[in-house]
Amino acid sequence: LRASGRVDVRSGVVVDRDEEDASGVVVSLREMATGARGRERAERAYLACGPIATTRLVLASLDAFDRRVELKDSQYFLLPWLRFRGVPSPRREALHTLCQLFVELRDPTVDAHNVHLQVYTYNDLYAKLFDRLLGPAAGLAAPLVDALLARMLLIQGYLHSRSSPAIDATLRRDGDDAVLELVGRPNPRTRPAIRRVAARLARHARSFGALPLYPALRVAPPGRGYHSGGSFPMRRRPDDLETDVLGRPRGLSRVHLVDA
């Protein structure tokens, strides 16, 4: 694409804001190395910077300082399991470490929305975790660690955003700069839902061929699962700090939000 001459890639540049005039979009740039500022013109701008950076850029472009927007999140949690039977030499097995199985839990007695679960078997990160926990004793404990690694399953789960914490994002002035402040907002439904998920899965321990290790359950802080977004909700008739069906924030006609 770059060789065709139709794509120009600019690296080492931060976009501070996008403004519109009668002829299109004016993009305000800042060189990271020198701090020099500049402006570029475009017919349209498509923002795909990730949910945090896109949120910051849009709030700055709209001069929406000190106004809270909500990033929805999908609560991430981890539940290790110990298998009834091990497999020989998992460290040397020719096995990819991606998810081995997706499980969708649809049970209104657990949660009003689907719970997405991903099942993992051996991963090199498990061995590194034990090495870090055991420190100098890791060498002596290697046979025991190998026996545990041969039997480990890990279930990674995600809750619906309505059962998850949210992240409040507010753009603040910091001298000549604009800083996006992020604050996690707990949801009282989260922990009970995760406990119900774990209990529901435990009823199928025989099917999994494993037992859940409840003391090792880990519930991540907001944002840890990398499934966050929705800071500018899409509407047919957008209100303030919302977008239309083409991803354009109210007040802008040539700036489109592409990502979450």
PDB file of N, CA and C in Angstrom, residues 78-175:
ATOM      1  N   LEU A  78     -10.478 -15.470  36.178  1.00  0.00           N
ATOM      2  CA  LEU A  78      -9.739 -16.710  35.912  1.00  0.00           C
ATOM      3  C   LEU A  78     -10.025 -17.720  37.019  1.00  0.00           C
ATOM      4  N   LEU A  79     -10.332 -18.952  36.624  1.00  0.00           N
ATOM      5  CA  LEU A  79     -10.561 -20.028  37.587  1.00  0.00           C
ATOM      6  C   LEU A  79      -9.738 -21.249  37.182  1.00  0.00           C
ATOM      7  N   PRO A  80      -8.642 -21.541  37.915  1.00  0.00           N
ATOM      8  CA  PRO A  80      -7.861 -22.749  37.618  1.00  0.00           C
ATOM      9  C   PRO A  80      -8.595 -24.012  38.055  1.00  0.00           C
ATOM     10  N   TRP A  81      -8.320 -25.106  37.355  1.00  0.00           N
ATOM     11  CA  TRP A  81      -8.873 -26.415  37.661  1.00  0.00           C
ATOM     12  C   TRP A  81      -7.736 -27.422  37.709  1.00  0.00           C
ATOM     13  N   LEU A  82      -7.958 -28.483  38.478  1.00  0.00           N
ATOM     14  CA  LEU A  82      -7.000 -29.585  38.548  1.00  0.00           C
ATOM     15  C   LEU A  82      -7.652 -30.833  37.962  1.00  0.00           C
ATOM     16  N   ARG A  83      -7.054 -31.342  36.901  1.00  0.00           N
ATOM     17  CA  ARG A  83      -7.621 -32.487  36.195  1.00  0.00           C
ATOM     18  C   ARG A  83      -7.433 -33.775  37.001  1.00  0.00           C
ATOM     19  N   PHE A  84      -8.373 -34.711  36.827  1.00  0.00           N
ATOM     20  CA  PHE A  84      -8.270 -35.995  37.519  1.00  0.00           C
ATOM     21  C   PHE A  84      -7.072 -36.799  37.008  1.00  0.00           C
ATOM     22  N   ARG A  85      -6.797 -36.673  35.723  1.00  0.00           N
ATOM     23  CA  ARG A  85      -5.672 -37.394  35.131  1.00  0.00           C
ATOM     24  C   ARG A  85      -4.751 -36.408  34.428  1.00  0.00           C
ATOM     25  N   GLY A  86      -3.464 -36.667  34.512  1.00  0.00           N
ATOM     26  CA  GLY A  86      -2.501 -35.792  33.867  1.00  0.00           C
ATOM     27  C   GLY A  86      -2.144 -36.276  32.468  1.00  0.00           C
ATOM     28  N   VAL A  87      -1.371 -35.455  31.767  1.00  0.00           N
ATOM     29  CA  VAL A  87      -0.841 -35.820  30.455  1.00  0.00           C
ATOM     30  C   VAL A  87       0.676 -35.830  30.568  1.00  0.00           C
ATOM     31  N   PRO A  88       1.346 -36.708  29.835  1.00  0.00           N
ATOM     32  CA  PRO A  88       2.807 -36.789  29.975  1.00  0.00           C
ATOM     33  C   PRO A  88       3.516 -35.595  29.339  1.00  0.00           C
ATOM     34  N   SER A  89       4.477 -35.032  30.053  1.00  0.00           N
ATOM     35  CA  SER A  89       5.417 -34.025  29.534  1.00  0.00           C
ATOM     36  C   SER A  89       4.740 -32.878  28.790  1.00  0.00           C
ATOM     37  N   PRO A  90       3.858 -32.124  29.439  1.00  0.00           N
ATOM     38  CA  PRO A  90       3.188 -31.038  28.710  1.00  0.00           C
ATOM     39  C   PRO A  90       4.154 -29.955  28.227  1.00  0.00           C
ATOM     40  N   ARG A  91       5.297 -29.798  28.924  1.00  0.00           N
ATOM     41  CA  ARG A  91       6.268 -28.771  28.498  1.00  0.00           C
ATOM     42  C   ARG A  91       6.813 -29.066  27.101  1.00  0.00           C
ATOM     43  N   ARG A  92       6.841 -30.344  26.750  1.00  0.00           N
ATOM     44  CA  ARG A  92       7.453 -30.719  25.460  1.00  0.00           C
ATOM     45  C   ARG A  92       6.407 -31.097  24.414  1.00  0.00           C
ATOM     46  N   GLU A  93       5.128 -30.973  24.764  1.00  0.00           N
ATOM     47  CA  GLU A  93       4.084 -31.337  23.815  1.00  0.00           C
ATOM     48  C   GLU A  93       3.999 -30.309  22.685  1.00  0.00           C
ATOM     49  N   ALA A  94       3.806 -30.759  21.461  1.00  0.00           N
ATOM     50  CA  ALA A  94       3.646 -29.867  20.299  1.00  0.00           C
ATOM     51  C   ALA A  94       2.221 -29.331  20.298  1.00  0.00           C
ATOM     52  N   LEU A  95       1.992 -28.303  21.101  1.00  0.00           N
ATOM     53  CA  LEU A  95       0.634 -27.828  21.361  1.00  0.00           C
ATOM     54  C   LEU A  95       0.606 -26.310  21.293  1.00  0.00           C
ATOM     55  N   HIS A  96      -0.344 -25.749  20.563  1.00  0.00           N
ATOM     56  CA  HIS A  96      -0.497 -24.293  20.620  1.00  0.00           C
ATOM     57  C   HIS A  96      -1.145 -23.932  21.948  1.00  0.00           C
ATOM     58  N   THR A  97      -0.868 -22.706  22.415  1.00  0.00           N
ATOM     59  CA  THR A  97      -1.338 -22.306  23.741  1.00  0.00           C
ATOM     60  C   THR A  97      -2.556 -21.389  23.655  1.00  0.00           C
ATOM     61  N   LEU A  98      -3.225 -21.365  22.504  1.00  0.00           N
ATOM     62  CA  LEU A  98      -4.446 -20.593  22.386  1.00  0.00           C
ATOM     63  C   LEU A  98      -5.599 -21.345  23.056  1.00  0.00           C
ATOM     64  N   CYS A  99      -6.740 -20.712  23.088  1.00  0.00           N
ATOM     65  CA  CYS A  99      -7.910 -21.336  23.704  1.00  0.00           C
ATOM     66  C   CYS A  99      -8.237 -22.662  23.019  1.00  0.00           C
ATOM     67  N   GLN A 100      -8.513 -23.686  23.828  1.00  0.00           N
ATOM     68  CA  GLN A 100      -8.836 -25.007  23.292  1.00  0.00           C
ATOM     69  C   GLN A 100     -10.347 -25.208  23.111  1.00  0.00           C
ATOM     70  N   LEU A 101     -11.140 -24.428  23.857  1.00  0.00           N
ATOM     71  CA  LEU A 101     -12.581 -24.674  23.851  1.00  0.00           C
ATOM     72  C   LEU A 101     -13.315 -23.414  24.300  1.00  0.00           C
ATOM     73  N   PHE A 102     -14.378 -23.060  23.568  1.00  0.00           N
ATOM     74  CA  PHE A 102     -15.288 -21.996  23.995  1.00  0.00           C
ATOM     75  C   PHE A 102     -16.528 -22.633  24.617  1.00  0.00           C
ATOM     76  N   VAL A 103     -16.974 -22.067  25.727  1.00  0.00           N
ATOM     77  CA  VAL A 103     -18.201 -22.520  26.379  1.00  0.00           C
ATOM     78  C   VAL A 103     -19.086 -21.300  26.597  1.00  0.00           C
ATOM     79  N   GLU A 104     -20.323 -21.355  26.131  1.00  0.00           N
ATOM     80  CA  GLU A 104     -21.283 -20.276  26.365  1.00  0.00           C
ATOM     81  C   GLU A 104     -22.291 -20.746  27.413  1.00  0.00           C
ATOM     82  N   LEU A 105     -22.324 -20.059  28.522  1.00  0.00           N
ATOM     83  CA  LEU A 105     -23.218 -20.407  29.622  1.00  0.00           C
ATOM     84  C   LEU A 105     -24.464 -19.531  29.543  1.00  0.00           C
ATOM     85  N   ARG A 106     -25.589 -20.161  29.275  1.00  0.00           N
ATOM     86  CA  ARG A 106     -26.879 -19.457  29.218  1.00  0.00           C
ATOM     87  C   ARG A 106     -27.766 -20.028  30.321  1.00  0.00           C
ATOM     88  N   ASP A 107     -27.809 -19.352  31.433  1.00  0.00           N
ATOM     89  CA  ASP A 107     -28.573 -19.832  32.569  1.00  0.00           C
ATOM     90  C   ASP A 107     -29.052 -18.613  33.357  1.00  0.00           C
ATOM     91  N   PRO A 108     -30.345 -18.268  33.286  1.00  0.00           N
ATOM     92  CA  PRO A 108     -30.841 -17.067  33.974  1.00  0.00           C
ATOM     93  C   PRO A 108     -30.721 -17.146  35.492  1.00  0.00           C
ATOM     94  N   THR A 109     -30.537 -18.355  36.045  1.00  0.00           N
ATOM     95  CA  THR A 109     -30.320 -18.439  37.489  1.00  0.00           C
ATOM     96  C   THR A 109     -28.890 -18.041  37.861  1.00  0.00           C
ATOM     97  N   VAL A 110     -27.995 -18.008  36.875  1.00  0.00           N
ATOM     98  CA  VAL A 110     -26.609 -17.574  37.092  1.00  0.00           C
ATOM     99  C   VAL A 110     -26.476 -16.087  36.790  1.00  0.00           C
ATOM    100  N   ASP A 111     -26.944 -15.682  35.600  1.00  0.00           N
ATOM    101  CA  ASP A 111     -26.905 -14.284  35.207  1.00  0.00           C
ATOM    102  C   ASP A 111     -27.954 -14.069  34.115  1.00  0.00           C
ATOM    103  N   ALA A 112     -28.465 -12.861  34.025  1.00  0.00           N
ATOM    104  CA  ALA A 112     -29.501 -12.571  33.033  1.00  0.00           C
ATOM    105  C   ALA A 112     -28.955 -12.597  31.610  1.00  0.00           C
ATOM    106  N   HIS A 113     -27.624 -12.570  31.472  1.00  0.00           N
ATOM    107  CA  HIS A 113     -26.993 -12.526  30.161  1.00  0.00           C
ATOM    108  C   HIS A 113     -26.017 -13.693  30.014  1.00  0.00           C
ATOM    109  N   ASN A 114     -25.637 -13.957  28.777  1.00  0.00           N
ATOM    110  CA  ASN A 114     -24.666 -15.026  28.526  1.00  0.00           C
ATOM    111  C   ASN A 114     -23.358 -14.762  29.265  1.00  0.00           C
ATOM    112  N   VAL A 115     -22.714 -15.832  29.685  1.00  0.00           N
ATOM    113  CA  VAL A 115     -21.362 -15.764  30.233  1.00  0.00           C
ATOM    114  C   VAL A 115     -20.448 -16.501  29.258  1.00  0.00           C
ATOM    115  N   HIS A 116     -19.408 -15.816  28.801  1.00  0.00           N
ATOM    116  CA  HIS A 116     -18.483 -16.404  27.830  1.00  0.00           C
ATOM    117  C   HIS A 116     -17.286 -16.988  28.570  1.00  0.00           C
ATOM    118  N   LEU A 117     -16.975 -18.265  28.284  1.00  0.00           N
ATOM    119  CA  LEU A 117     -15.882 -18.971  28.953  1.00  0.00           C
ATOM    120  C   LEU A 117     -14.920 -19.539  27.922  1.00  0.00           C
ATOM    121  N   GLN A 118     -13.632 -19.473  28.239  1.00  0.00           N
ATOM    122  CA  GLN A 118     -12.591 -20.012  27.374  1.00  0.00           C
ATOM    123  C   GLN A 118     -11.719 -20.961  28.189  1.00  0.00           C
ATOM    124  N   VAL A 119     -11.509 -22.167  27.664  1.00  0.00           N
ATOM    125  CA  VAL A 119     -10.762 -23.201  28.387  1.00  0.00           C
ATOM    126  C   VAL A 119      -9.371 -23.335  27.782  1.00  0.00           C
ATOM    127  N   TYR A 120      -8.365 -23.249  28.647  1.00  0.00           N
ATOM    128  CA  TYR A 120      -6.963 -23.355  28.227  1.00  0.00           C
ATOM    129  C   TYR A 120      -6.319 -24.552  28.925  1.00  0.00           C
ATOM    130  N   THR A 121      -5.412 -25.195  28.205  1.00  0.00           N
ATOM    131  CA  THR A 121      -4.592 -26.245  28.820  1.00  0.00           C
ATOM    132  C   THR A 121      -3.203 -25.665  29.080  1.00  0.00           C
ATOM    133  N   TYR A 122      -2.150 -26.437  28.879  1.00  0.00           N
ATOM    134  CA  TYR A 122      -0.809 -25.987  29.266  1.00  0.00           C
ATOM    135  C   TYR A 122      -0.383 -24.729  28.521  1.00  0.00           C
ATOM    136  N   ASN A 123       0.321 -23.862  29.247  1.00  0.00           N
ATOM    137  CA  ASN A 123       0.908 -22.655  28.685  1.00  0.00           C
ATOM    138  C   ASN A 123       2.249 -22.426  29.372  1.00  0.00           C
ATOM    139  N   ASP A 124       3.240 -21.967  28.640  1.00  0.00           N
ATOM    140  CA  ASP A 124       4.558 -21.704  29.236  1.00  0.00           C
ATOM    141  C   ASP A 124       4.485 -20.705  30.387  1.00  0.00           C
ATOM    142  N   LEU A 125       3.471 -19.837  30.356  1.00  0.00           N
ATOM    143  CA  LEU A 125       3.343 -18.846  31.430  1.00  0.00           C
ATOM    144  C   LEU A 125       3.075 -19.504  32.780  1.00  0.00           C
ATOM    145  N   TYR A 126       2.417 -20.677  32.773  1.00  0.00           N
ATOM    146  CA  TYR A 126       2.170 -21.366  34.039  1.00  0.00           C
ATOM    147  C   TYR A 126       3.495 -21.725  34.707  1.00  0.00           C
ATOM    148  N   ALA A 127       4.413 -22.289  33.909  1.00  0.00           N
ATOM    149  CA  ALA A 127       5.712 -22.690  34.453  1.00  0.00           C
ATOM    150  C   ALA A 127       6.468 -21.474  34.995  1.00  0.00           C
ATOM    151  N   LYS A 128       6.421 -20.362  34.283  1.00  0.00           N
ATOM    152  CA  LYS A 128       7.111 -19.150  34.741  1.00  0.00           C
ATOM    153  C   LYS A 128       6.498 -18.630  36.035  1.00  0.00           C
ATOM    154  N   LEU A 129       5.177 -18.776  36.171  1.00  0.00           N
ATOM    155  CA  LEU A 129       4.510 -18.343  37.393  1.00  0.00           C
ATOM    156  C   LEU A 129       5.005 -19.152  38.588  1.00  0.00           C
ATOM    157  N   PHE A 130       5.083 -20.481  38.436  1.00  0.00           N
ATOM    158  CA  PHE A 130       5.573 -21.321  39.532  1.00  0.00           C
ATOM    159  C   PHE A 130       7.031 -21.002  39.854  1.00  0.00           C
ATOM    160  N   ASP A 131       7.835 -20.757  38.831  1.00  0.00           N
ATOM    161  CA  ASP A 131       9.245 -20.407  39.067  1.00  0.00           C
ATOM    162  C   ASP A 131       9.349 -19.120  39.878  1.00  0.00           C
ATOM    163  N   ARG A 132       8.491 -18.150  39.565  1.00  0.00           N
ATOM    164  CA  ARG A 132       8.542 -16.879  40.286  1.00  0.00           C
ATOM    165  C   ARG A 132       8.066 -17.057  41.730  1.00  0.00           C
ATOM    166  N   LEU A 133       7.012 -17.863  41.913  1.00  0.00           N
ATOM    167  CA  LEU A 133       6.481 -18.072  43.261  1.00  0.00           C
ATOM    168  C   LEU A 133       7.457 -18.833  44.149  1.00  0.00           C
ATOM    169  N   LEU A 134       8.149 -19.815  43.564  1.00  0.00           N
ATOM    170  CA  LEU A 134       9.024 -20.684  44.357  1.00  0.00           C
ATOM    171  C   LEU A 134      10.418 -20.112  44.538  1.00  0.00           C
ATOM    172  N   GLY A 135      10.820 -19.214  43.643  1.00  0.00           N
ATOM    173  CA  GLY A 135      12.132 -18.593  43.765  1.00  0.00           C
ATOM    174  C   GLY A 135      13.263 -19.607  43.730  1.00  0.00           C
ATOM    175  N   PRO A 136      14.220 -19.532  44.706  1.00  0.00           N
ATOM    176  CA  PRO A 136      15.376 -20.443  44.699  1.00  0.00           C
ATOM    177  C   PRO A 136      14.995 -21.923  44.826  1.00  0.00           C
ATOM    178  N   ALA A 137      13.791 -22.204  45.340  1.00  0.00           N
ATOM    179  CA  ALA A 137      13.385 -23.602  45.528  1.00  0.00           C
ATOM    180  C   ALA A 137      12.790 -24.211  44.256  1.00  0.00           C
ATOM    181  N   ALA A 138      12.723 -23.434  43.161  1.00  0.00           N
ATOM    182  CA  ALA A 138      12.081 -23.921  41.939  1.00  0.00           C
ATOM    183  C   ALA A 138      12.735 -25.183  41.405  1.00  0.00           C
ATOM    184  N   GLY A 139      14.064 -25.259  41.482  1.00  0.00           N
ATOM    185  CA  GLY A 139      14.762 -26.437  40.968  1.00  0.00           C
ATOM    186  C   GLY A 139      14.400 -27.688  41.749  1.00  0.00           C
ATOM    187  N   LEU A 140      14.374 -27.587  43.077  1.00  0.00           N
ATOM    188  CA  LEU A 140      14.051 -28.738  43.902  1.00  0.00           C
ATOM    189  C   LEU A 140      12.597 -29.177  43.718  1.00  0.00           C
ATOM    190  N   ALA A 141      11.735 -28.210  43.478  1.00  0.00           N
ATOM    191  CA  ALA A 141      10.306 -28.513  43.367  1.00  0.00           C
ATOM    192  C   ALA A 141       9.892 -28.881  41.954  1.00  0.00           C
ATOM    193  N   ALA A 142      10.827 -28.972  41.018  1.00  0.00           N
ATOM    194  CA  ALA A 142      10.493 -29.206  39.608  1.00  0.00           C
ATOM    195  C   ALA A 142       9.613 -30.434  39.391  1.00  0.00           C
ATOM    196  N   PRO A 143       9.877 -31.598  40.040  1.00  0.00           N
ATOM    197  CA  PRO A 143       8.995 -32.755  39.812  1.00  0.00           C
ATOM    198  C   PRO A 143       7.546 -32.495  40.228  1.00  0.00           C
ATOM    199  N   LEU A 144       7.363 -31.811  41.365  1.00  0.00           N
ATOM    200  CA  LEU A 144       6.015 -31.491  41.821  1.00  0.00           C
ATOM    201  C   LEU A 144       5.342 -30.505  40.863  1.00  0.00           C
ATOM    202  N   VAL A 145       6.101 -29.497  40.418  1.00  0.00           N
ATOM    203  CA  VAL A 145       5.548 -28.517  39.473  1.00  0.00           C
ATOM    204  C   VAL A 145       5.141 -29.206  38.182  1.00  0.00           C
ATOM    205  N   ASP A 146       5.971 -30.114  37.686  1.00  0.00           N
ATOM    206  CA  ASP A 146       5.627 -30.838  36.456  1.00  0.00           C
ATOM    207  C   ASP A 146       4.341 -31.639  36.628  1.00  0.00           C
ATOM    208  N   ALA A 147       4.169 -32.240  37.813  1.00  0.00           N
ATOM    209  CA  ALA A 147       2.953 -33.016  38.067  1.00  0.00           C
ATOM    210  C   ALA A 147       1.724 -32.110  38.072  1.00  0.00           C
ATOM    211  N   LEU A 148       1.872 -30.903  38.621  1.00  0.00           N
ATOM    212  CA  LEU A 148       0.752 -29.957  38.614  1.00  0.00           C
ATOM    213  C   LEU A 148       0.463 -29.458  37.199  1.00  0.00           C
ATOM    214  N   LEU A 149       1.522 -29.140  36.452  1.00  0.00           N
ATOM    215  CA  LEU A 149       1.335 -28.635  35.092  1.00  0.00           C
ATOM    216  C   LEU A 149       0.653 -29.673  34.211  1.00  0.00           C
ATOM    217  N   ALA A 150       0.908 -30.930  34.488  1.00  0.00           N
ATOM    218  CA  ALA A 150       0.309 -31.997  33.689  1.00  0.00           C
ATOM    219  C   ALA A 150      -1.196 -32.107  33.917  1.00  0.00           C
ATOM    220  N   ARG A 151      -1.680 -31.510  35.007  1.00  0.00           N
ATOM    221  CA  ARG A 151      -3.100 -31.647  35.360  1.00  0.00           C
ATOM    222  C   ARG A 151      -3.868 -30.324  35.325  1.00  0.00           C
ATOM    223  N   MET A 152      -3.220 -29.232  34.953  1.00  0.00           N
ATOM    224  CA  MET A 152      -3.859 -27.917  35.060  1.00  0.00           C
ATOM    225  C   MET A 152      -4.753 -27.602  33.871  1.00  0.00           C
ATOM    226  N   LEU A 153      -5.925 -27.073  34.175  1.00  0.00           N
ATOM    227  CA  LEU A 153      -6.791 -26.396  33.213  1.00  0.00           C
ATOM    228  C   LEU A 153      -7.009 -24.977  33.730  1.00  0.00           C
ATOM    229  N   LEU A 154      -7.254 -24.080  32.833  1.00  0.00           N
ATOM    230  CA  LEU A 154      -7.557 -22.704  33.234  1.00  0.00           C
ATOM    231  C   LEU A 154      -8.790 -22.246  32.460  1.00  0.00           C
ATOM    232  N   ILE A 155      -9.822 -21.825  33.204  1.00  0.00           N
ATOM    233  CA  ILE A 155     -11.016 -21.280  32.559  1.00  0.00           C
ATOM    234  C   ILE A 155     -11.005 -19.766  32.730  1.00  0.00           C
ATOM    235  N   GLN A 156     -11.064 -19.083  31.599  1.00  0.00           N
ATOM    236  CA  GLN A 156     -11.083 -17.620  31.565  1.00  0.00           C
ATOM    237  C   GLN A 156     -12.496 -17.187  31.215  1.00  0.00           C
ATOM    238  N   GLY A 157     -13.061 -16.300  32.013  1.00  0.00           N
ATOM    239  CA  GLY A 157     -14.455 -15.936  31.811  1.00  0.00           C
ATOM    240  C   GLY A 157     -14.666 -14.452  31.611  1.00  0.00           C
ATOM    241  N   TYR A 158     -15.786 -14.127  30.954  1.00  0.00           N
ATOM    242  CA  TYR A 158     -16.192 -12.742  30.734  1.00  0.00           C
ATOM    243  C   TYR A 158     -17.686 -12.614  31.033  1.00  0.00           C
ATOM    244  N   LEU A 159     -18.047 -11.579  31.790  1.00  0.00           N
ATOM    245  CA  LEU A 159     -19.452 -11.279  32.044  1.00  0.00           C
ATOM    246  C   LEU A 159     -19.947 -10.206  31.078  1.00  0.00           C
ATOM    247  N   HIS A 160     -21.258 -10.136  30.919  1.00  0.00           N
ATOM    248  CA  HIS A 160     -21.886  -9.065  30.152  1.00  0.00           C
ATOM    249  C   HIS A 160     -21.606  -7.723  30.841  1.00  0.00           C
ATOM    250  N   SER A 161     -21.567  -6.651  30.056  1.00  0.00           N
ATOM    251  CA  SER A 161     -21.240  -5.340  30.624  1.00  0.00           C
ATOM    252  C   SER A 161     -22.243  -4.908  31.702  1.00  0.00           C
ATOM    253  N   ARG A 162     -23.498  -5.371  31.607  1.00  0.00           N
ATOM    254  CA  ARG A 162     -24.482  -4.972  32.619  1.00  0.00           C
ATOM    255  C   ARG A 162     -24.217  -5.638  33.966  1.00  0.00           C
ATOM    256  N   SER A 163     -23.408  -6.679  33.961  1.00  0.00           N
ATOM    257  CA  SER A 163     -23.044  -7.349  35.213  1.00  0.00           C
ATOM    258  C   SER A 163     -21.598  -7.040  35.598  1.00  0.00           C
ATOM    259  N   SER A 164     -20.991  -6.062  34.938  1.00  0.00           N
ATOM    260  CA  SER A 164     -19.577  -5.768  35.112  1.00  0.00           C
ATOM    261  C   SER A 164     -19.371  -4.341  35.622  1.00  0.00           C
ATOM    262  N   PRO A 165     -18.206  -4.067  36.192  1.00  0.00           N
ATOM    263  CA  PRO A 165     -17.876  -2.676  36.517  1.00  0.00           C
ATOM    264  C   PRO A 165     -17.790  -1.833  35.242  1.00  0.00           C
ATOM    265  N   ALA A 166     -17.862  -0.538  35.401  1.00  0.00           N
ATOM    266  CA  ALA A 166     -17.656   0.388  34.287  1.00  0.00           C
ATOM    267  C   ALA A 166     -16.407   1.217  34.573  1.00  0.00           C
ATOM    268  N   ILE A 167     -15.981   1.975  33.574  1.00  0.00           N
ATOM    269  CA  ILE A 167     -14.834   2.872  33.728  1.00  0.00           C
ATOM    270  C   ILE A 167     -15.301   4.278  33.368  1.00  0.00           C
ATOM    271  N   ASP A 168     -15.218   5.183  34.330  1.00  0.00           N
ATOM    272  CA  ASP A 168     -15.581   6.580  34.083  1.00  0.00           C
ATOM    273  C   ASP A 168     -14.370   7.301  33.499  1.00  0.00           C
ATOM    274  N   ALA A 169     -14.560   7.945  32.349  1.00  0.00           N
ATOM    275  CA  ALA A 169     -13.481   8.670  31.670  1.00  0.00           C
ATOM    276  C   ALA A 169     -13.830  10.153  31.647  1.00  0.00           C
ATOM    277  N   THR A 170     -12.905  10.990  32.115  1.00  0.00           N
ATOM    278  CA  THR A 170     -13.112  12.432  32.162  1.00  0.00           C
ATOM    279  C   THR A 170     -11.855  13.123  31.668  1.00  0.00           C
ATOM    280  N   LEU A 171     -12.005  14.030  30.719  1.00  0.00           N
ATOM    281  CA  LEU A 171     -10.856  14.775  30.189  1.00  0.00           C
ATOM    282  C   LEU A 171     -10.596  15.987  31.078  1.00  0.00           C
ATOM    283  N   ARG A 172      -9.343  16.101  31.543  1.00  0.00           N
ATOM    284  CA  ARG A 172      -8.946  17.200  32.428  1.00  0.00           C
ATOM    285  C   ARG A 172      -7.876  18.048  31.743  1.00  0.00           C
ATOM    286  N   ARG A 173      -7.877  19.329  32.041  1.00  0.00           N
ATOM    287  CA  ARG A 173      -6.818  20.203  31.559  1.00  0.00           C
ATOM    288  C   ARG A 173      -5.597  20.056  32.467  1.00  0.00           C
ATOM    289  N   ASP A 174      -4.419  19.987  31.844  1.00  0.00           N
ATOM    290  CA  ASP A 174      -3.155  19.917  32.579  1.00  0.00           C
ATOM    291  C   ASP A 174      -2.184  20.865  31.882  1.00  0.00           C
ATOM    292  N   GLY A 175      -2.277  22.145  32.222  1.00  0.00           N
ATOM    293  CA  GLY A 175      -1.502  23.147  31.514  1.00  0.00           C
ATOM    294  C   GLY A 175      -1.977  23.242  30.077  1.00  0.00           C
TER     295      GLY A 175
END
